[in-house]
PDB file of C-alpha atoms in Angstrom:
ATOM      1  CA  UNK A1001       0.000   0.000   0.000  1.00 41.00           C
ATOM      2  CA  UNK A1002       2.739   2.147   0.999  1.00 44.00           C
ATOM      3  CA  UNK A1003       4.732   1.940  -2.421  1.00 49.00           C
ATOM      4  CA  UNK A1004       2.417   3.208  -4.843  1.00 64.00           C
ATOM      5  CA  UNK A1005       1.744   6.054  -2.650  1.00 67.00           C
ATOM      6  CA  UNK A1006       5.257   6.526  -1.843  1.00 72.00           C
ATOM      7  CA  UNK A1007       6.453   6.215  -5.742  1.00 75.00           C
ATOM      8  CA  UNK A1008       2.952   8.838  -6.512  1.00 75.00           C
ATOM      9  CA  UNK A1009       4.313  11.386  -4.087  1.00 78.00           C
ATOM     10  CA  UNK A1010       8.116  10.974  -5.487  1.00 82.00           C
ATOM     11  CA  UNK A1011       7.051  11.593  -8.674  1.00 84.00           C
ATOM     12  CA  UNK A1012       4.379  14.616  -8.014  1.00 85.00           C
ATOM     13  CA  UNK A1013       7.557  15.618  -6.369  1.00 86.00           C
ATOM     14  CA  UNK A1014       9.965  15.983  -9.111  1.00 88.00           C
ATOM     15  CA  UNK A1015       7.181  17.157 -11.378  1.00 88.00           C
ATOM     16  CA  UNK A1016       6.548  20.381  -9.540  1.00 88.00           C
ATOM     17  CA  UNK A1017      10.654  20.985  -9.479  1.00 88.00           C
ATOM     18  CA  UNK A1018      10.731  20.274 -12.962  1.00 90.00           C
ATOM     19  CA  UNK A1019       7.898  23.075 -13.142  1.00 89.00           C
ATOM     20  CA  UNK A1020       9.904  25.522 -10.781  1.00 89.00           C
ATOM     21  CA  UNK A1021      13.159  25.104 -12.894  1.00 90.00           C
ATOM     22  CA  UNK A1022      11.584  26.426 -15.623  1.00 89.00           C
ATOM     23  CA  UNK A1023       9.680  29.147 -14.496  1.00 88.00           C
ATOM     24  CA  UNK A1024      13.478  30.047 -13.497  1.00 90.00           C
ATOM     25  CA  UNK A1025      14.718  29.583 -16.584  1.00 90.00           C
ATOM     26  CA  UNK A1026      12.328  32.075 -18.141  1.00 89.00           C
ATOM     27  CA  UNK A1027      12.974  35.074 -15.405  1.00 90.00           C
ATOM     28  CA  UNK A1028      16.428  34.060 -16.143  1.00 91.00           C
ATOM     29  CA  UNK A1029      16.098  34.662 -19.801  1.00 90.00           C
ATOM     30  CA  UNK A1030      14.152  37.664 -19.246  1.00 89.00           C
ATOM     31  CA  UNK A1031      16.895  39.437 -17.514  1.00 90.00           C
ATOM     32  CA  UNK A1032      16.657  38.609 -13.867  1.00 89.00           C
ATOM     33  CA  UNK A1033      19.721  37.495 -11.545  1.00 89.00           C
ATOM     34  CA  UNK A1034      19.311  33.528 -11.310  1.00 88.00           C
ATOM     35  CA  UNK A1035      18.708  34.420  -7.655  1.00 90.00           C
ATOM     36  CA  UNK A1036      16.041  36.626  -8.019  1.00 90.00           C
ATOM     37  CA  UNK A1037      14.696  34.611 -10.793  1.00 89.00           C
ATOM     38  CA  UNK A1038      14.215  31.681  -8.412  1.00 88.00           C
ATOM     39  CA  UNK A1039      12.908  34.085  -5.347  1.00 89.00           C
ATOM     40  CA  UNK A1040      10.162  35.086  -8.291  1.00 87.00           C
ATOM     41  CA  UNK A1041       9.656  31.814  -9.409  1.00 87.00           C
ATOM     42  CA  UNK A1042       8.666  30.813  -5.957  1.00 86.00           C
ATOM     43  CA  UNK A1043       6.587  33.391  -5.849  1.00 84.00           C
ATOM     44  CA  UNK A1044       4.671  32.635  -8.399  1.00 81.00           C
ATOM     45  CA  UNK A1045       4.592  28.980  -7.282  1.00 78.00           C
ATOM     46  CA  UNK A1046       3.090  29.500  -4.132  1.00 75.00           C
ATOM     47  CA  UNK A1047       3.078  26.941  -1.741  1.00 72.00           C
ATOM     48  CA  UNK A1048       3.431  22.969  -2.495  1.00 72.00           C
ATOM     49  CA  UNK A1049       1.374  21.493   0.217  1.00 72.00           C
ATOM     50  CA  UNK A1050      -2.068  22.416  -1.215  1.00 75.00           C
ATOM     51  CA  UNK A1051      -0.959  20.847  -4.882  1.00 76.00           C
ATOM     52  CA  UNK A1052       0.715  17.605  -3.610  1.00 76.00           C
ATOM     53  CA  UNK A1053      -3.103  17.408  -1.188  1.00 75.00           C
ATOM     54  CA  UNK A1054      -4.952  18.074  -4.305  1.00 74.00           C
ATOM     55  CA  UNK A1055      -3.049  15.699  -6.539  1.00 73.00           C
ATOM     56  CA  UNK A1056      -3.455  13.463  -3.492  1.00 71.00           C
ATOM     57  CA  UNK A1057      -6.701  13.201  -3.726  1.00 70.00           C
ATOM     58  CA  UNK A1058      -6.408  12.353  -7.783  1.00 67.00           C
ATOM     59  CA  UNK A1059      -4.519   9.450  -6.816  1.00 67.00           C
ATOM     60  CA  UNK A1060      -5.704   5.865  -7.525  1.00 69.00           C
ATOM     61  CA  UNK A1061      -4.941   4.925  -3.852  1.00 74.00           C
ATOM     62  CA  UNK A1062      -6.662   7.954  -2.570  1.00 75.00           C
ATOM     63  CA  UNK A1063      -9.673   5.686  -1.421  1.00 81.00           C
ATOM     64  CA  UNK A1064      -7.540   3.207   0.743  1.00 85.00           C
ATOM     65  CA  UNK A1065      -5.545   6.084   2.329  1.00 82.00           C
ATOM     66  CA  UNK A1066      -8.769   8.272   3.511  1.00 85.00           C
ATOM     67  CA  UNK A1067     -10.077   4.376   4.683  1.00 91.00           C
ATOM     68  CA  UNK A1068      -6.649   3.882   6.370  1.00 91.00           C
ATOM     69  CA  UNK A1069      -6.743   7.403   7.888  1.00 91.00           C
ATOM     70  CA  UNK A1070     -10.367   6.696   9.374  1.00 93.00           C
ATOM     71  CA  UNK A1071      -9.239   3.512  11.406  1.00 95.00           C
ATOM     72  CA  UNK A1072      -6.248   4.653  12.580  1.00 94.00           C
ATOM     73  CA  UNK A1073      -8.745   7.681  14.255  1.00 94.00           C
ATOM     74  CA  UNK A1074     -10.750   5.207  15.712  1.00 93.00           C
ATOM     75  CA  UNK A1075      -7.898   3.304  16.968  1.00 94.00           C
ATOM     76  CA  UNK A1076      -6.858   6.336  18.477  1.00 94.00           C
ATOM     77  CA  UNK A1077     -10.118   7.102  20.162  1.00 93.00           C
ATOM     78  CA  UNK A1078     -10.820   3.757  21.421  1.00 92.00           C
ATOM     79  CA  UNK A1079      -7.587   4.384  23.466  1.00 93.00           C
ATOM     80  CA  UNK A1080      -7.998   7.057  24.803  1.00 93.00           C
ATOM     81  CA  UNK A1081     -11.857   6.046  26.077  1.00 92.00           C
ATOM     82  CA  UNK A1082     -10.979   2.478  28.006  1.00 92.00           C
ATOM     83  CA  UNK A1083     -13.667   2.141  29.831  1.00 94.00           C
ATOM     84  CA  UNK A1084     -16.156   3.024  26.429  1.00 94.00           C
ATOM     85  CA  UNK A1085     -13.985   0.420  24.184  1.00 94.00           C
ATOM     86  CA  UNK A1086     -13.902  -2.495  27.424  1.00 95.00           C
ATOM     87  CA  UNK A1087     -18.376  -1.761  27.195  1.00 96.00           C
ATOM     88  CA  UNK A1088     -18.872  -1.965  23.530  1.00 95.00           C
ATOM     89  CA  UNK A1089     -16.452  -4.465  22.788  1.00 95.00           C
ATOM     90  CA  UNK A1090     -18.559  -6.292  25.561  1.00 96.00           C
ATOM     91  CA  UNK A1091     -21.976  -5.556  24.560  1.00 97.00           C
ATOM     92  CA  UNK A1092     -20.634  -6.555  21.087  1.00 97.00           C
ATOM     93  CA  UNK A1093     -19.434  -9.855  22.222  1.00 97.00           C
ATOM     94  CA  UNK A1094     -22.546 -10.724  24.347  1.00 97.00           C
ATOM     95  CA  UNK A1095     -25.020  -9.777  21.745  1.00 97.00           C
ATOM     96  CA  UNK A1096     -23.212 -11.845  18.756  1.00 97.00           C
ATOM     97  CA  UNK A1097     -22.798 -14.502  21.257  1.00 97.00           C
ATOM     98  CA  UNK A1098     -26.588 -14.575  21.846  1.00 97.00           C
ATOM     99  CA  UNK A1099     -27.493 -14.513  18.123  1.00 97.00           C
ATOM    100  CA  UNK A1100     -25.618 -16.520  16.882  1.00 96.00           C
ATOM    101  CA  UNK A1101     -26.988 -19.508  19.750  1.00 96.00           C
ATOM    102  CA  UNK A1102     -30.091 -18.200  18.610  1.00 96.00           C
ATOM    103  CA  UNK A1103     -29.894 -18.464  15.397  1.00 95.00           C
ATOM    104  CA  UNK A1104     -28.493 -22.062  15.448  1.00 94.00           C
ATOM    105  CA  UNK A1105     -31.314 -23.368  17.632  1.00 93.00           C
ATOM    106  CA  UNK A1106     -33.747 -21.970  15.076  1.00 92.00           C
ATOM    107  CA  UNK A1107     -31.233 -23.925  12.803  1.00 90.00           C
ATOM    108  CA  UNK A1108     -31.771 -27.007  13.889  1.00 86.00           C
ATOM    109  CA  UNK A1109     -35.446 -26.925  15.042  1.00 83.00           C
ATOM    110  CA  UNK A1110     -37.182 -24.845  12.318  1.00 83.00           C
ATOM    111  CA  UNK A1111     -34.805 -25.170   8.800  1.00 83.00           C
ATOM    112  CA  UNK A1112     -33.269 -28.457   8.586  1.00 81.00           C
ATOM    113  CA  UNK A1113     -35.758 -31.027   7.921  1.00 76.00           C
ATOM    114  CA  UNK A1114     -35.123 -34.504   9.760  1.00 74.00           C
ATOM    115  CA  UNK A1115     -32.909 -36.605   8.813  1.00 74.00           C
ATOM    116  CA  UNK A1116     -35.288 -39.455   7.393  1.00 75.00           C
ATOM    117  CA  UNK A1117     -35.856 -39.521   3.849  1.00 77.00           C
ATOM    118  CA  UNK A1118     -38.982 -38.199   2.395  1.00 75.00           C
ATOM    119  CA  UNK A1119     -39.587 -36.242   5.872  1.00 71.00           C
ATOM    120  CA  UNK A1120     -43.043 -34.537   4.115  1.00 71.00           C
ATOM    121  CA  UNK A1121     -44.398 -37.694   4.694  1.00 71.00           C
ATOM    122  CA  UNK A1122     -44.394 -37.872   8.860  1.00 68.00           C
ATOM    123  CA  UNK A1123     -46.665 -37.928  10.375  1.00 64.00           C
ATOM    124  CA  UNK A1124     -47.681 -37.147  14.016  1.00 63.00           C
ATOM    125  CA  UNK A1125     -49.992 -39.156  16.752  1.00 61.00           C
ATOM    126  CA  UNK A1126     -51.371 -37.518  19.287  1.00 59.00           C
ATOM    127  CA  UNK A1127     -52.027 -40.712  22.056  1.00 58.00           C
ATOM    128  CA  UNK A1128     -55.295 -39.805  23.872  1.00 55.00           C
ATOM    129  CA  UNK A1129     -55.374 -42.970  26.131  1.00 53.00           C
ATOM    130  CA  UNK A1130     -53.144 -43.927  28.926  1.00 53.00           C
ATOM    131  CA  UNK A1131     -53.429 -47.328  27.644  1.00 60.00           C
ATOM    132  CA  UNK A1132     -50.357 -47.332  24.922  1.00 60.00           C
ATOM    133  CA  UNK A1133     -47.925 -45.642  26.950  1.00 62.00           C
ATOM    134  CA  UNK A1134     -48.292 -48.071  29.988  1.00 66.00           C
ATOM    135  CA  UNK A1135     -48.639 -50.969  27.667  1.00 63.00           C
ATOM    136  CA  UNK A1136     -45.123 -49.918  26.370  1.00 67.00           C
ATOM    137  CA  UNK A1137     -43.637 -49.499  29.689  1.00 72.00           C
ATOM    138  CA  UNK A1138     -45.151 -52.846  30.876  1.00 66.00           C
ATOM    139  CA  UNK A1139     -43.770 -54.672  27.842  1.00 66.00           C
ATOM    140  CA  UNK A1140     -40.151 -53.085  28.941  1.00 71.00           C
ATOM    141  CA  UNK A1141     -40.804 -53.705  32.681  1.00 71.00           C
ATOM    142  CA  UNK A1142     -41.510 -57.829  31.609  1.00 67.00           C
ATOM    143  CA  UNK A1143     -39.229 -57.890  28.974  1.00 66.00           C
ATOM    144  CA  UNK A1144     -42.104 -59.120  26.218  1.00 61.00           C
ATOM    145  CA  UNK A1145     -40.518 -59.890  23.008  1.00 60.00           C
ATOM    146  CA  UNK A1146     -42.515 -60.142  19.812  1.00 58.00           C
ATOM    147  CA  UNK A1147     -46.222 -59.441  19.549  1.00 57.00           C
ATOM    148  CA  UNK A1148     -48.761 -58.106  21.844  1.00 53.00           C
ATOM    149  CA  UNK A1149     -51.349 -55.529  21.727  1.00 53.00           C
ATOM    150  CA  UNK A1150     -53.451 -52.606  23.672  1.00 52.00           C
ATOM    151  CA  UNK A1151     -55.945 -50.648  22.853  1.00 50.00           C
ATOM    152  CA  UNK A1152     -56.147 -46.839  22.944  1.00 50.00           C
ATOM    153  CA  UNK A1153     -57.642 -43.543  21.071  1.00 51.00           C
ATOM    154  CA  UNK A1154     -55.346 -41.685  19.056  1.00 52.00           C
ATOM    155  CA  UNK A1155     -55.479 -39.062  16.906  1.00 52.00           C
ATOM    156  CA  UNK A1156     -53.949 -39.332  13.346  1.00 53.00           C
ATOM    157  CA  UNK A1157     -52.832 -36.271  11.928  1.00 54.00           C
ATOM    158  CA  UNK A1158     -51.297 -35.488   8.839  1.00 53.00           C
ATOM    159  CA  UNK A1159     -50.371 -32.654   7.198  1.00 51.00           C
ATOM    160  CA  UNK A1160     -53.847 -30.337   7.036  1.00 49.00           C
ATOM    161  CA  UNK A1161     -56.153 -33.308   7.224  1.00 51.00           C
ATOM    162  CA  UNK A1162     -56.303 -34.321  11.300  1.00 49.00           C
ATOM    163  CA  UNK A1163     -58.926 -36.784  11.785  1.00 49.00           C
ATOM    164  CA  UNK A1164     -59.081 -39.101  15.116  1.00 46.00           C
ATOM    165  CA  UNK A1165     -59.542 -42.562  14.877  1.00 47.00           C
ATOM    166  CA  UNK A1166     -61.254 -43.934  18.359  1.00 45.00           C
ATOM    167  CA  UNK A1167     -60.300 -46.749  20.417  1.00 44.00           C
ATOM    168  CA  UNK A1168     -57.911 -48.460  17.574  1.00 46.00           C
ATOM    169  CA  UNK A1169     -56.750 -51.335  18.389  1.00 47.00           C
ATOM    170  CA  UNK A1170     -52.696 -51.440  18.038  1.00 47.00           C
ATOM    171  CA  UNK A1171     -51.682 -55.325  16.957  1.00 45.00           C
ATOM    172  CA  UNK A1172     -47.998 -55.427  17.115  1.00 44.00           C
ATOM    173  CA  UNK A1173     -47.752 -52.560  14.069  1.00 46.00           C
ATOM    174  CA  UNK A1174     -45.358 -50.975  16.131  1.00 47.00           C
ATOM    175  CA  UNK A1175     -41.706 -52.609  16.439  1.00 44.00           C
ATOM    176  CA  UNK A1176     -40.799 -51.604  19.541  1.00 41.00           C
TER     177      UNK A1176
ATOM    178  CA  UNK B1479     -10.121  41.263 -24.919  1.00 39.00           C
ATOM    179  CA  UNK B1480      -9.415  42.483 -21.746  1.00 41.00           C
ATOM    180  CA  UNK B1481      -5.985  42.381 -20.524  1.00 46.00           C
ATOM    181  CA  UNK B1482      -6.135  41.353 -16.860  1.00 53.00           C
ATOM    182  CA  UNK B1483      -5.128  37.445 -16.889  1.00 56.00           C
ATOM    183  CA  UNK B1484      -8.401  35.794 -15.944  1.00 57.00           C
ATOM    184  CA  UNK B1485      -9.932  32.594 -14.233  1.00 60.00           C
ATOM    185  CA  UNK B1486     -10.922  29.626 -16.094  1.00 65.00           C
ATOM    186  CA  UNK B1487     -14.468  29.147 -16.277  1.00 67.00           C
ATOM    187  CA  UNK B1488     -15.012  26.023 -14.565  1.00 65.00           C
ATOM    188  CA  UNK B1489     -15.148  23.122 -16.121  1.00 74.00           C
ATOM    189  CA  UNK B1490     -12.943  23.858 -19.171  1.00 87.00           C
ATOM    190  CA  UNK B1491      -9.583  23.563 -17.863  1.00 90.00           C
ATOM    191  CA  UNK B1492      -9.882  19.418 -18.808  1.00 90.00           C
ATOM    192  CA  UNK B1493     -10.662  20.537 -22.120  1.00 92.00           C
ATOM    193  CA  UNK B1494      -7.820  23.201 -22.554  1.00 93.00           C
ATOM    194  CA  UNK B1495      -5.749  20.773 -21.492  1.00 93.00           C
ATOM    195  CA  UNK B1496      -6.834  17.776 -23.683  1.00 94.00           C
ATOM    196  CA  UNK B1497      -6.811  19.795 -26.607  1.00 94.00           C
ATOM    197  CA  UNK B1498      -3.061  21.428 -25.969  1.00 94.00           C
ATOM    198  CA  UNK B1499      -1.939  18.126 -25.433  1.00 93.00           C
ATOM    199  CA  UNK B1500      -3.209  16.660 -28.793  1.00 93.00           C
ATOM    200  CA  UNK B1501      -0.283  17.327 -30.677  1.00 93.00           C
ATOM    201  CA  UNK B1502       2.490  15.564 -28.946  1.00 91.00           C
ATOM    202  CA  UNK B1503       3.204  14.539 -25.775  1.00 93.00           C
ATOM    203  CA  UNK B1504       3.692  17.614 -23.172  1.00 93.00           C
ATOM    204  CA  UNK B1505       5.107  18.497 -19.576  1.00 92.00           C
ATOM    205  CA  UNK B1506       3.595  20.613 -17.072  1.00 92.00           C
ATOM    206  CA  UNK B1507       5.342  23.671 -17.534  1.00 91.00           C
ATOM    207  CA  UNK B1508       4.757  23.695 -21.488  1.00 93.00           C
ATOM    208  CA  UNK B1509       0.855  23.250 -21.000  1.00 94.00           C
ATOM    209  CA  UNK B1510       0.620  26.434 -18.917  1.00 92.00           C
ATOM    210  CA  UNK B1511       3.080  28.249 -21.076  1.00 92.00           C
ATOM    211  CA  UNK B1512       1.095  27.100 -24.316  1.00 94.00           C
ATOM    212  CA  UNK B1513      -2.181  27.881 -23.106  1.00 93.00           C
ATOM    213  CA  UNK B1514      -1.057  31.160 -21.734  1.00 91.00           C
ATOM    214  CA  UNK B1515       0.461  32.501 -25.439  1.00 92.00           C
ATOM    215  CA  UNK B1516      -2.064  30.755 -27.032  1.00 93.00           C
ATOM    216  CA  UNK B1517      -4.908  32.866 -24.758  1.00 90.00           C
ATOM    217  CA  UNK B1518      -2.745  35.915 -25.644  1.00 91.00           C
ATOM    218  CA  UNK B1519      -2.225  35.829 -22.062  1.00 87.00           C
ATOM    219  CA  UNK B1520      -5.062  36.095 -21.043  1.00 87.00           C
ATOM    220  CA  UNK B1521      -5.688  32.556 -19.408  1.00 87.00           C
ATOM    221  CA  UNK B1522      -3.084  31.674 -16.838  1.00 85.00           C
ATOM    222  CA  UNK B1523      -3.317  28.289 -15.548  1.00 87.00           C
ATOM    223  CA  UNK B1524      -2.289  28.482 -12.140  1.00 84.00           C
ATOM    224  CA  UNK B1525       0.231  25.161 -10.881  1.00 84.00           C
ATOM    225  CA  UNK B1526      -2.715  24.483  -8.188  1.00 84.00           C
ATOM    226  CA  UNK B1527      -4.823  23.738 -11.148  1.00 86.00           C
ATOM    227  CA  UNK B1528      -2.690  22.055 -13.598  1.00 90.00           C
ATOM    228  CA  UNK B1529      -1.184  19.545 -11.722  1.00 89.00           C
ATOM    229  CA  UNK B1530      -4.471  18.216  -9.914  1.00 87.00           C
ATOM    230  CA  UNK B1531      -6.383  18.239 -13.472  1.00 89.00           C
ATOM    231  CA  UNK B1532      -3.591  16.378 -15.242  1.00 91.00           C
ATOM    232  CA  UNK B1533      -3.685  13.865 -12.459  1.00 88.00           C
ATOM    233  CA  UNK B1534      -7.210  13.554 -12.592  1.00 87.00           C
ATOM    234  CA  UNK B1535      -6.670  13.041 -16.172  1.00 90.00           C
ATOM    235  CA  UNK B1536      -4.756  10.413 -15.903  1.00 90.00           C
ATOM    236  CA  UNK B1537      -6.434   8.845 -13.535  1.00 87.00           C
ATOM    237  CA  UNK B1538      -9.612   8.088 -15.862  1.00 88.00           C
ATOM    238  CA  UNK B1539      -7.366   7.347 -18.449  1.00 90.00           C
ATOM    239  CA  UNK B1540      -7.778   9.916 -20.685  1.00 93.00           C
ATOM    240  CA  UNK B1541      -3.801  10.785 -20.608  1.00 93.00           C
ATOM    241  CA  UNK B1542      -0.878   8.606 -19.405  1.00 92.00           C
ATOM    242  CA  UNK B1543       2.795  10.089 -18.614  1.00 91.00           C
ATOM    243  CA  UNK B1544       6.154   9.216 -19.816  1.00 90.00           C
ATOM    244  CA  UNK B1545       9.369  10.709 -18.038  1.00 92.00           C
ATOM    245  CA  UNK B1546      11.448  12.197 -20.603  1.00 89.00           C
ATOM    246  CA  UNK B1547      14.134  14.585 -21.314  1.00 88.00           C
ATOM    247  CA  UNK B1548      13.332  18.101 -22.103  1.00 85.00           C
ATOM    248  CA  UNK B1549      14.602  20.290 -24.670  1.00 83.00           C
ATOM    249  CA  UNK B1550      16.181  21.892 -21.826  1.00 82.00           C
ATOM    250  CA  UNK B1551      18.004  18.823 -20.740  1.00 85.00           C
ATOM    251  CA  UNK B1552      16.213  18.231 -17.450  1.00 87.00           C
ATOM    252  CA  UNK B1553      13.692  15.324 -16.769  1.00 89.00           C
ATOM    253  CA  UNK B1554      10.381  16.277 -17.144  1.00 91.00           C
ATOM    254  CA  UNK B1555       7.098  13.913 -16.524  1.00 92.00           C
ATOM    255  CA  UNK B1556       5.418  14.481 -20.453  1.00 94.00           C
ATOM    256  CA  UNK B1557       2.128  13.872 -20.662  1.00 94.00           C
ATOM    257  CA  UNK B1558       0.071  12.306 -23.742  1.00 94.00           C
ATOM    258  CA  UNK B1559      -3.677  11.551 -24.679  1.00 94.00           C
ATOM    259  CA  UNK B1560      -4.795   8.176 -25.273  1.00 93.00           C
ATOM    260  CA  UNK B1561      -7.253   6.551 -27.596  1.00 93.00           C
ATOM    261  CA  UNK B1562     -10.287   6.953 -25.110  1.00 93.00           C
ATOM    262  CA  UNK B1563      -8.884  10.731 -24.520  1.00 92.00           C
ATOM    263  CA  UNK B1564      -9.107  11.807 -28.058  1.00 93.00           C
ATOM    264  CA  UNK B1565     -12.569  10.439 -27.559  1.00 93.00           C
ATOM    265  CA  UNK B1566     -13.727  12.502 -24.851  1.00 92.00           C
ATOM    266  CA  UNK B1567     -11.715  15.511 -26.357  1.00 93.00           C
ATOM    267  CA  UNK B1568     -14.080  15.440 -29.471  1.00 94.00           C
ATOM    268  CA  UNK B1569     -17.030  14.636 -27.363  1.00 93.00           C
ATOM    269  CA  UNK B1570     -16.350  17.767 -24.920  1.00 92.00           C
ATOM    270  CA  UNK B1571     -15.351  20.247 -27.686  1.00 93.00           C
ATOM    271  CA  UNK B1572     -18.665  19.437 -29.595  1.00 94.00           C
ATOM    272  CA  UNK B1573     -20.415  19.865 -26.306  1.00 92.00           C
ATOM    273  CA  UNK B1574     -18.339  23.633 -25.980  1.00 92.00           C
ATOM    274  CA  UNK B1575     -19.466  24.115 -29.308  1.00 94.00           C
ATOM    275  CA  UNK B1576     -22.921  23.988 -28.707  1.00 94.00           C
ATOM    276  CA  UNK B1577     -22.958  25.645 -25.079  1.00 92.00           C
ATOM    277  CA  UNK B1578     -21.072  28.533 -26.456  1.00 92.00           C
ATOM    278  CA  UNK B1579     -23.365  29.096 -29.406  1.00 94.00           C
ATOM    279  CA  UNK B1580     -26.285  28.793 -27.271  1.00 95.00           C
ATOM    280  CA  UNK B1581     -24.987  31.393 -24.632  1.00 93.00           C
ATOM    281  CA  UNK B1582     -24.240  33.923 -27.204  1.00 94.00           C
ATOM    282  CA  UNK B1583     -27.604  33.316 -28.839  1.00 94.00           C
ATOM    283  CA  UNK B1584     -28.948  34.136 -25.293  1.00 95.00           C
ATOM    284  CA  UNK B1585     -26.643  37.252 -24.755  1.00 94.00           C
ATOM    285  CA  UNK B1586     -27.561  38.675 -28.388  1.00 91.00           C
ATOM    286  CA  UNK B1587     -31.278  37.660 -28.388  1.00 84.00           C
TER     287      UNK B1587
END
């Protein structure tokens, strides 16, 4: 970053001396002193600073300089406020902290789909009777292997259509 | 014409200087100089000016520079137009053209 800027300002540089050695030339040759000549040509020249800041500006890096200029002014006043900085680097921390634990339980939950294929086709059952439940928990509790049944209303619902089914009988459709 | 040197109207320094530099490649000093016998004296482009516009220049491509010796022996940066400033040179002189016209049709309505 620094060369092209560097080379720019060399170069603007020996332009402008280039311009100032002339303008001497010509008092010269109009029948000044080289001395006085050069005091004139200065004169005319005016000062450098504004044209090199102007020609500045023209520059192709002009853009990253005024960007580079901006943070080192923050940097500055973040120093010299401690206590501001230690809050709002805080704050910052905490709140992209929170959102982004946020935004990865919505993740999870909401926006991925389960990982079954052809998830659009679950569907959910609502058990109504105690029966199923405890007939689960008292095949675990004996240790029942293969088939057995219990009976219990349960509500089928997929998708928009929801429609109950009473006091189905569950024959072993379940491996469980 | 009056004799005082006067200000450029803005806006026409880029062309002034696009059209001196048609030619043949030209430094800073010689632009001024030309444009000031040129004008009869009357337009003096002032360094603050020049070297900001032909940077400008350059910087949209219009121009590019070329370090070279000068008749007087010393390096000078000389400046040139390219193919996309002869362009806009024709473009902006037919646009003078027509602004000119119209503000002296105004003035001797």
């Amino acid at each position: 970053m620094r060369m092209p800027r560097q080379q720019h300002n060399d170069d603007l540089e020996r332009e402008l001396a280039h311009h100032l050695a002339e303008l001497t030339d010509e008092y010269v040759r109009q029948g000044h002193t080289p001395k006085e000549a050069r005091r004139m040509a200065k004169q005319q020249f005016g000062t450098e600073a504004p044209i090199k800041d102007q020609c500045q500006d023209e520059s192709p890096w002009a853009w990253l300089q005024s960007i580079l200029q901006d943070i080192q002014f923050g940097l500055r006043q973040l120093r010299q406020a401690p206590v501001v900085t230690t809050a709002a680097v805080l704050s910052l921390a905490l709140g992209i902290g929170a959102n982004s634990a946020i935004i990865s339980l919505i993740d999870t939950v909401l926006w991925r789909s389960l990982p079954v294929p052809a998830p659009q086709q679950l569907s959910f059952i609502h058990w109504q009777g105690p029966d199923f439940p405890n007939h689960l928990s008292w095949r675990r509790r004996k240790h029942v292997q293969g088939r057995s049944s219990a009976s219990c209303g349960f509500l089928f619902d997929a998708g928009n259509r929801q429609y109950a089914e009473g006091d189905g009988r569950v024959r072993d459709h379940f491996r469980v | 014409m009056p004799q005082k040197k006067s200000d450029l109207l803005q806006g026409t320094l880029d062309l002034l200087l696009l059209k001196t530099i048609a030619p043949g490649p030209m430094h800073g000093y010689g632009i001024a100089q030309r444009i000031l016998l040129t004008s009869k004296e009357v337009l003096q482009v002032q360094q603050g000016s020049l070297y900001p516009a032909l940077h400008r220049l350059e910087r949209k491509g219009l121009i590019t520079s070329k370090w070279k010796e000068s008749e007087s022996g010393r390096m000078a940066k000389y400046y040139s137009l390219t193919a996309a400033g002869k362009k806009q040179f024709s473009t902006e002189l037919e646009h003078w053209r027509r602004y000119a016209t119209a503000i002296s049709l105004v003035l001797e309505a």
